[in-house]
Coordinates of C-alpha atoms in Angstrom, one line a residue:
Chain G
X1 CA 35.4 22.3 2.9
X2 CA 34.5 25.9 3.5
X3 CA 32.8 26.1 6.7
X4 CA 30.0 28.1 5.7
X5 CA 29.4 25.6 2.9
X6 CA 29.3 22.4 5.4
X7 CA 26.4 24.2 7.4
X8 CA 24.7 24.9 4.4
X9 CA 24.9 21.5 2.9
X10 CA 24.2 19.8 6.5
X11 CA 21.0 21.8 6.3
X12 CA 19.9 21.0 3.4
X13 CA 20.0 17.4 4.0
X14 CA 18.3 18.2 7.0
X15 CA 15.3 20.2 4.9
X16 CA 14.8 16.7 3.1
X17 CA 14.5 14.6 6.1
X18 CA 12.0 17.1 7.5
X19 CA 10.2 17.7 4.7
X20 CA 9.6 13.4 4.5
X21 CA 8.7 14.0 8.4
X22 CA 6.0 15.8 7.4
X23 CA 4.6 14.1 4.8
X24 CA 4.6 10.8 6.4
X25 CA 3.0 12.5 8.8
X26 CA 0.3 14.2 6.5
X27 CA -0.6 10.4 5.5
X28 CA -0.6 8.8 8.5
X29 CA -3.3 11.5 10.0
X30 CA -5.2 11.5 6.1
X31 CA -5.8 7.9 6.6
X32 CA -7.3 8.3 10.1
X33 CA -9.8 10.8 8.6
X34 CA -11.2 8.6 6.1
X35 CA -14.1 6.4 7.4
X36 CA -16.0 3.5 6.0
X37 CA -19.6 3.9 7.2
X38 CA -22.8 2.0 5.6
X39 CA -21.0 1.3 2.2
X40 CA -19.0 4.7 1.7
X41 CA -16.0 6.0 2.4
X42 CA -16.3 9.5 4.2
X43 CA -13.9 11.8 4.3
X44 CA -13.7 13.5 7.9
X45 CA -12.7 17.4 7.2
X46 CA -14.6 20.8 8.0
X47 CA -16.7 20.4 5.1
X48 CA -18.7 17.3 6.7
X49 CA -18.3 18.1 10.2
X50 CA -20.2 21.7 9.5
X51 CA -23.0 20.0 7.4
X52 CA -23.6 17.0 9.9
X53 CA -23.8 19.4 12.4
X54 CA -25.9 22.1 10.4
X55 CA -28.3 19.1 10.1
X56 CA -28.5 18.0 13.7
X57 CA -29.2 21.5 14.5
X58 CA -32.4 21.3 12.2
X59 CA -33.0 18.2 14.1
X60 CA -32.8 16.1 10.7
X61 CA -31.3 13.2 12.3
X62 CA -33.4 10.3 11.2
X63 CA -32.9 8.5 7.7
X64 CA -30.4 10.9 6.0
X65 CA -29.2 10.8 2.8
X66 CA -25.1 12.0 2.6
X67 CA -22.6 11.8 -0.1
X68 CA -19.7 10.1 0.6
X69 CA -16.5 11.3 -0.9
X70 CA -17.2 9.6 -4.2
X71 CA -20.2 11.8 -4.4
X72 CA -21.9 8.3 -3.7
X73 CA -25.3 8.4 -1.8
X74 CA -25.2 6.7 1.6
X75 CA -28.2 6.1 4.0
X76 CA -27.2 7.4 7.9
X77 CA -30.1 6.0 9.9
X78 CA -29.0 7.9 13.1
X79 CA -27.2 11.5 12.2
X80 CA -26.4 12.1 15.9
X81 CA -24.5 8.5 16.2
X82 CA -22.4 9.5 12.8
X83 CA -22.2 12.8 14.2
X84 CA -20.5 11.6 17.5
X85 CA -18.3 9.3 15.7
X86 CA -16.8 12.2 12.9
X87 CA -16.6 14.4 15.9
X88 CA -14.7 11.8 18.1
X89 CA -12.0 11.3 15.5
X90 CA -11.5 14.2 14.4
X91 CA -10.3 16.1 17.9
X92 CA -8.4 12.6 18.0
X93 CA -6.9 13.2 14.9
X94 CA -6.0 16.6 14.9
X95 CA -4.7 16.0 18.3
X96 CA -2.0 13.9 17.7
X97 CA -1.3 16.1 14.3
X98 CA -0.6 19.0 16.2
X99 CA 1.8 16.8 19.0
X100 CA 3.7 15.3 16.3
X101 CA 3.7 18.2 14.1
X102 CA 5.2 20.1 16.9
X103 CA 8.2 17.7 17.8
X104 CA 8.7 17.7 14.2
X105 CA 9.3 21.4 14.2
X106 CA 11.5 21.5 17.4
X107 CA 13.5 19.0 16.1
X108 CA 16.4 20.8 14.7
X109 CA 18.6 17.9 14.0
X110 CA 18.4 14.7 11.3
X111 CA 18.4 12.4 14.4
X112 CA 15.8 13.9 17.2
X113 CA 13.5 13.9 13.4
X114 CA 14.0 10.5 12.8
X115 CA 13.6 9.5 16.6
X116 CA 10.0 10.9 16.7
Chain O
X1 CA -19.2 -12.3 6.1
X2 CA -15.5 -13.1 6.1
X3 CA -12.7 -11.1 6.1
X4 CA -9.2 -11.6 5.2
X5 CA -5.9 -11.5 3.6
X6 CA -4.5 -13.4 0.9
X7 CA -0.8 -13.2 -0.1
X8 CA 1.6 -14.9 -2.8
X9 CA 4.9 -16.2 -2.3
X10 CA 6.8 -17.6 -4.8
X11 CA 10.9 -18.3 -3.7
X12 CA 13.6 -17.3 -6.3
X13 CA 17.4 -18.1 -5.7
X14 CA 17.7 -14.8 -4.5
X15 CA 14.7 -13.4 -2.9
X16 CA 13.0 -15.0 -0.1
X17 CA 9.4 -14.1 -0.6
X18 CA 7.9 -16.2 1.7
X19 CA 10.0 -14.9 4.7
X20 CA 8.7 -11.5 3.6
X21 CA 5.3 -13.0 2.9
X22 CA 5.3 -14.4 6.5
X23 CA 6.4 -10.8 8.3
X24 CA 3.9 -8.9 5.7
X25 CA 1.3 -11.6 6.7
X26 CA 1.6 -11.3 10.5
X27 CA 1.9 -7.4 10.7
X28 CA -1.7 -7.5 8.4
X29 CA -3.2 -9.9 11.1
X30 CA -2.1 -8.0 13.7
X31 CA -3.2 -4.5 12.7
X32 CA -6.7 -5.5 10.6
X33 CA -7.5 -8.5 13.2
X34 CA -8.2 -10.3 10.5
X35 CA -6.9 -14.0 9.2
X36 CA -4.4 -14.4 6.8
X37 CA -3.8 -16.8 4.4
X38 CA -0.6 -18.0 2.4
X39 CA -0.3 -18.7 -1.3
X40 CA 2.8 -20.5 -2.6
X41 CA 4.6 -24.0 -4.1
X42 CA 6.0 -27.0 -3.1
X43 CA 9.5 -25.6 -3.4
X44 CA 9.0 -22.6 -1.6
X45 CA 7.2 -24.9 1.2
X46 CA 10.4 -27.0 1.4
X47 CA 12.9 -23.7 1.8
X48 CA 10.5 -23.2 4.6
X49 CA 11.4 -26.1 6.4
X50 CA 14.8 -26.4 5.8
X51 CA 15.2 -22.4 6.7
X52 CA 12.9 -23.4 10.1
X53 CA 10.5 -20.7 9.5
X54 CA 7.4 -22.7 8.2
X55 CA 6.5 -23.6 12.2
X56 CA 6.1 -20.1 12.6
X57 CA 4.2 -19.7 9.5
X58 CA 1.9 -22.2 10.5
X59 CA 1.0 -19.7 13.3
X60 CA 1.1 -16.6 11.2
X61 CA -1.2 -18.2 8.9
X62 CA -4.5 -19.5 8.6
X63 CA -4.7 -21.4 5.6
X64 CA -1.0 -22.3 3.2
X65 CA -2.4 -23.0 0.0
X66 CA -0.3 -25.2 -2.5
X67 CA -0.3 -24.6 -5.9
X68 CA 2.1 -25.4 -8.9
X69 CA 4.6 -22.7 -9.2
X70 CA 4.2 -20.6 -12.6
X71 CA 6.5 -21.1 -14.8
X72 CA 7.6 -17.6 -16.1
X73 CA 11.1 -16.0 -17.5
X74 CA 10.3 -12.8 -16.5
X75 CA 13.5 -11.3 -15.3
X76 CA 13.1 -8.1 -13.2
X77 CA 16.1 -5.9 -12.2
X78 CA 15.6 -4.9 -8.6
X79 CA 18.1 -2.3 -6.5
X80 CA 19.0 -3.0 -3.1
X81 CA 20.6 0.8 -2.7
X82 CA 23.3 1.5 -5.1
X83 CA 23.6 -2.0 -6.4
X84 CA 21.1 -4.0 -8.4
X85 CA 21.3 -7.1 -10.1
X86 CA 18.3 -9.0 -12.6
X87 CA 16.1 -11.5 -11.0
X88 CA 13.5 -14.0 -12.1
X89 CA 10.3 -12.8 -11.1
X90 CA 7.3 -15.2 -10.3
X91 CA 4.1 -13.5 -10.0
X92 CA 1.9 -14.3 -13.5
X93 CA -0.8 -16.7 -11.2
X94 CA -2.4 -13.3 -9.3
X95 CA -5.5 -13.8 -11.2
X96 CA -6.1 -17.3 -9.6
X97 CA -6.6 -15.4 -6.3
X98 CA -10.8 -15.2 -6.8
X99 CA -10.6 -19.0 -7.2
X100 CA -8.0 -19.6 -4.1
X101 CA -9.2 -17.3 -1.5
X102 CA -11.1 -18.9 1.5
X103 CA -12.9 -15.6 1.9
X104 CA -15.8 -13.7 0.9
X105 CA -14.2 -10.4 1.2
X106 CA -10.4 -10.4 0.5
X107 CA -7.4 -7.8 0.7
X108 CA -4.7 -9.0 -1.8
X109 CA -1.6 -7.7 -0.6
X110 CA 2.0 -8.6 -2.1
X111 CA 4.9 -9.4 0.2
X112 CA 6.5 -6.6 0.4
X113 CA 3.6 -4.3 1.4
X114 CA 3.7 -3.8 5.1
X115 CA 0.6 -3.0 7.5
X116 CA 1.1 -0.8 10.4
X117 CA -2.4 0.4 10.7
X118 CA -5.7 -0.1 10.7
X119 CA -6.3 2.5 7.6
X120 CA -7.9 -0.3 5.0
X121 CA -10.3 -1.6 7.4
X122 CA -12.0 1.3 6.6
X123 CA -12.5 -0.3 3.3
X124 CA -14.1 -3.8 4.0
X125 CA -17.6 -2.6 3.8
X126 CA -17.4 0.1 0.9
X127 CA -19.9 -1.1 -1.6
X128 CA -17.6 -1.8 -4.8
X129 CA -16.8 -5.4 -5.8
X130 CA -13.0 -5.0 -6.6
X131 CA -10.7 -1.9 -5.5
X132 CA -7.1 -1.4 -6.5
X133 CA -4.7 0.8 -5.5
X134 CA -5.3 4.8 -7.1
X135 CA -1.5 5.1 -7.3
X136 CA 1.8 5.1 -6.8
X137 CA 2.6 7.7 -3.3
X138 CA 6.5 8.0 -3.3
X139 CA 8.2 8.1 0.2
X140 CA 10.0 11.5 -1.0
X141 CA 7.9 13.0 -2.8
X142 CA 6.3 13.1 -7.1
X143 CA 9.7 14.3 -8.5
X144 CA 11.2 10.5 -8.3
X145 CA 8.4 8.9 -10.2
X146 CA 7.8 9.2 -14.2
X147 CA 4.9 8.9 -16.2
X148 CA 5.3 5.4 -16.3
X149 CA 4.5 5.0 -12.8
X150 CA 1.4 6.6 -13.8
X151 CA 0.2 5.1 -16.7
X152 CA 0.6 1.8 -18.6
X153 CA 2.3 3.6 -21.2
X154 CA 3.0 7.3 -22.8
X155 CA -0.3 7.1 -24.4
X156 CA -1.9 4.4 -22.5
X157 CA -4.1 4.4 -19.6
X158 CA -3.9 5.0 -16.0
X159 CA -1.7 2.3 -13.9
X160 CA -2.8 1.8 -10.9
X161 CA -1.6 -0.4 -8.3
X162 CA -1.8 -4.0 -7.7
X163 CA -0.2 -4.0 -4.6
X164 CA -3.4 -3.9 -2.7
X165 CA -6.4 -5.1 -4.6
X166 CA -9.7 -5.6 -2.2
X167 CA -12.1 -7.5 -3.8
X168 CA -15.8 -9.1 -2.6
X169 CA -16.7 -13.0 -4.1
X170 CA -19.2 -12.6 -6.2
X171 CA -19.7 -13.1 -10.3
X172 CA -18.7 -9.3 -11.2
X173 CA -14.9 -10.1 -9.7
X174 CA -14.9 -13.3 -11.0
X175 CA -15.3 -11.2 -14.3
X176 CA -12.8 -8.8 -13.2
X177 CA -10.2 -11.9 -12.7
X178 CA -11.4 -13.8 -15.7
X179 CA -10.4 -10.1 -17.5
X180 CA -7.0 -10.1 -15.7
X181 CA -6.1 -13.7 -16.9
X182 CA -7.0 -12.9 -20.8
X183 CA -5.1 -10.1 -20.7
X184 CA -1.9 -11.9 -19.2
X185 CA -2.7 -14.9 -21.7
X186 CA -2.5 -12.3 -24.5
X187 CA -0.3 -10.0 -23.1
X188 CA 2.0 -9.3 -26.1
X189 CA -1.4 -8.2 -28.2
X190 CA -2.4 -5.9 -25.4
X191 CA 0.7 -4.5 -25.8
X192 CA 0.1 -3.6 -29.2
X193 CA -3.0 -1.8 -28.4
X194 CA -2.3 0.0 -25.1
X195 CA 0.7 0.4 -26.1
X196 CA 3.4 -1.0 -23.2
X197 CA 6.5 -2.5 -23.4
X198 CA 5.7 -6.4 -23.1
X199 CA 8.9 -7.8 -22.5
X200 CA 8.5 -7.8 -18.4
X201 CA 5.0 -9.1 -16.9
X202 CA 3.3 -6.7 -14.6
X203 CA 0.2 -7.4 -12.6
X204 CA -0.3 -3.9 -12.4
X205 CA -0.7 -2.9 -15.7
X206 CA -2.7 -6.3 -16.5
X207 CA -5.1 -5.3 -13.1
X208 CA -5.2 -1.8 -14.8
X209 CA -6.2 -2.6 -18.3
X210 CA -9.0 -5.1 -17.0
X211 CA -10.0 -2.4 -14.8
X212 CA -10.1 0.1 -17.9
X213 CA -12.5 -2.7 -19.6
X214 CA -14.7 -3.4 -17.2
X215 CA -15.4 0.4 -16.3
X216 CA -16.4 0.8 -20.5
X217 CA -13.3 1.5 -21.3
X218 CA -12.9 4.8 -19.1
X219 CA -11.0 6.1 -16.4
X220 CA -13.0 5.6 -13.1
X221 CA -11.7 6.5 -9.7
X222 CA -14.6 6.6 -7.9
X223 CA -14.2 3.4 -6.2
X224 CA -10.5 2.9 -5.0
X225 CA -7.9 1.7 -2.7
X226 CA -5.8 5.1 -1.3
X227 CA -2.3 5.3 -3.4
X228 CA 0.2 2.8 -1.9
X229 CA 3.1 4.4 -0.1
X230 CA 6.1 3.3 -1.6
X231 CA 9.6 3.5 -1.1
X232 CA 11.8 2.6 -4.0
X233 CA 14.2 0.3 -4.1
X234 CA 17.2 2.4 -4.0
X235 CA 16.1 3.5 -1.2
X236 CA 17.3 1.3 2.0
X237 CA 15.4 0.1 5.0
X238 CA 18.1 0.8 7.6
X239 CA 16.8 0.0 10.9
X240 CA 13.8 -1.4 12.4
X241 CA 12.5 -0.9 16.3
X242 CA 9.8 -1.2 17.7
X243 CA 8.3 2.4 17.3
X244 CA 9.2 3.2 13.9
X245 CA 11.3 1.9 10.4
X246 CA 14.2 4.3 9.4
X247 CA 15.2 5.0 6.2
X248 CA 18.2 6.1 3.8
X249 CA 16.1 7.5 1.1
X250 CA 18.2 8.0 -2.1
X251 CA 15.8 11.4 -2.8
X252 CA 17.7 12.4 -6.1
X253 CA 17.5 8.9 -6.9
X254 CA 21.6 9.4 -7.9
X255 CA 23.1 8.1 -4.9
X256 CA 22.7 11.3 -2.9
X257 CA 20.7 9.4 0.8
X258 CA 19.2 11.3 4.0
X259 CA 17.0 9.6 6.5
X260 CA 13.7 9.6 7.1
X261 CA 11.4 7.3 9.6
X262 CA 8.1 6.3 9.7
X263 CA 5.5 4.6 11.9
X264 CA 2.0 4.0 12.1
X265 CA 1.2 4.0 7.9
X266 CA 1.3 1.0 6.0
X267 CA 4.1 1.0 3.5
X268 CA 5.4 -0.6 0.2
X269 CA 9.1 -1.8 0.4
X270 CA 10.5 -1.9 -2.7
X271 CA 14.0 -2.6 -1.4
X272 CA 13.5 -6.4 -1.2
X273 CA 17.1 -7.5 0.5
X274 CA 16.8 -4.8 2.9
X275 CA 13.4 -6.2 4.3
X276 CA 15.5 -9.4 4.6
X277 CA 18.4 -7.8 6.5
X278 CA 16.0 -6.4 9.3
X279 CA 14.0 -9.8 9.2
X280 CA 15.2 -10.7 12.5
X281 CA 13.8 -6.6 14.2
X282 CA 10.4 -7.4 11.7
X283 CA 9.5 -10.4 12.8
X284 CA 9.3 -9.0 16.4
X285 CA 6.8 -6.4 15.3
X286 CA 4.6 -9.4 14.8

């Protein structure tokens, strides 16, 4: 096989392995920013984290009313406990995306991917 | 409140579900720290025993609950890579699990789903009595699954998928399992109306017409399991260690493999024989 042809193809198989890398990886860190609190099922992302924290800042922290991410109402006694807790796993999350997702992306063969 | 798991195992002559039952079942307990408990037969008991496993699924498992084995000629064909061969398929008494579970909240889980986090205990205390899976979520990626995977049927409803079905005990499941059962009792009139092909039992598309039903005969999402990772079963699970599972993942589904690993997400093996190949590697995870 033409030389040129062999890299090509060897590449391209390597594309799909990374590309599943990534994904898995995409799941694995979605799942960690879902959280079950009170009934509903929160999803952690910028969204929430700005409007806890708008709320804390206006010092409405007692008996809140949120929408989970089925747009369900959900009753946070304690806004600055929920806040800590969405904060806490979200650097924890994103953390360990960045890591991984930075060994993925120096890992420029099919078997340093799969050894992550 | 109690917690737990509750998982079927019938045997066949050529899969052995309850080996797979009793890795799935220890891999749950140890990532949701949470009891399990077994459901199967006398035959599939007595394989146990003569295969020496059933001392260890004594440990694995909480409570082994008998019950008669269905009697069923559904015939399945399943893939183990490239090669694939029809297999009787023993899995019409799924609705019996509200009567058979020994707890009050419950995470039905079939044998070849694997647990490698703690993800669904996120779900224990979400206030909805019975969740199912949202979907199929392919390994690869959406260009391997159809339609079909999708829906009951090209103009029925939306499958979803009963490899993980959460449910609490209380009289609006036992609806939900009552509505389960009368649609696999009448399956081949169901068929007419939603439209599927009849000739195979699937608990998913029973799960997902009483789901339709009970929700007034719409599609609600609201209240759902996240979609099951899944690889297929041309897809082969290669190698097992202690850090992650690695993969030959057939991504043009036409015999074309690369590799892939994962770790730390729970995941549907679809590749039944290749499960039983790494049993040895699997059953240290647990």
């Amino acid at each position: 096989m033409d030389k040129q042809l062999e890299e090509a193809l060897d590449f391209a198989n390597y594309q799909q392995t990374f590309s599943i890398q990534k994904k898995v990886l995409k799941e694995r860190i979605s799942a960690k920013l879902t959280y079950g609190f009170n009934g509903g099922l929160f999803r952690i992302d910028r969204n929430l984290l700005a409007f806890v924290d708008m709320l804390c800042t206006k010092e409405r922290t007692s008996g809140v009313i949120l929408l989970d991410a089925n747009e369900n109402p959900v009753l946070v006694e304690d806004l600055n406990e929920f806040s800590e807790e969405i904060f806490r796993r979200y650097f924890e999350v994103t953390n360990e995306y960045f890591e991984q997702h930075q060994k993925i992306k120096k890992s420029r063969s099919v078997e340093k991917l799969i050894s992550q | 409140m109690t917690q737990g798991i509750l998982i079927y195992a019938h045997n066949n002559r050529t899969v052995d579900y309850a080996l797979m039952a009793m890795i799935a079942g220890g891999l749950a307990k140890k990532n949701l720290q949470v009891p399990v408990s077994l459901v199967t037969d006398t035959s599939t008991i007595v394989w146990m025993k003569e295969s020496n496993i059933f001392s260890q699924a004594e440990s694995v498992f909480e409570h082994v609950i008998t019950v008669d084995r269905p009697t069923t000629d559904n015939q399945r064909r399943l893939h183990d890579g490239q090669t694939g061969q029809m297999i009787p398929f023993i899995n019409t008494n799924r609705s019996t699990a509200w009567d058979l579970t020994p707890y009050d909240r419950t995470l039905l889980i079939d044998s070849d789903f694997f647990i490698f986090s703690n993800s669904l205990g996120e779900y224990w205390n979400v206030d909805a009595d019975v969740m199912l899976g949202n979907a199929i979520n392919d390994i690869y990626n959406d260009t391997r699954t159809g339609y079909l995977d999708r829906h009951v049927s090209d103009t029925g409803v939306k499958m979803y998928w009963a490899t993980t079905v959460m449910f609490s005990k209380n009289s609006n499941s036992k609806l939900f399992f009552n509505t389960v059962n009368y649609v696999k009792e009448n399956y081949t009139q169901f068929a007419d109306v939603f439209r599927f092909d009849p000739r195979q039992f699937r608990n998913d598309i029973a799960f997902s017409i009483a789901k339709h039903i009970l929700d007034g005969y719409q599609q609600d999402d609201a209240l759902s399991l996240p979609p099951v990772l899944s690889a297929l079963d041309k897809d082969i699970l290669y190698s097992v260690d202690e850090n992650s599972l690695t993969f030959l993942i057939d991504y043009r589904l036409t015999n074309s493999y690369c590799a892939a690993s994962i770790s730390g997400v729970d995941v549907h093996i679809m590749n039944k024989q290749s499960v039983i190949r790494n049993k040895q590697a699997l059953l240290e995870l647990i």
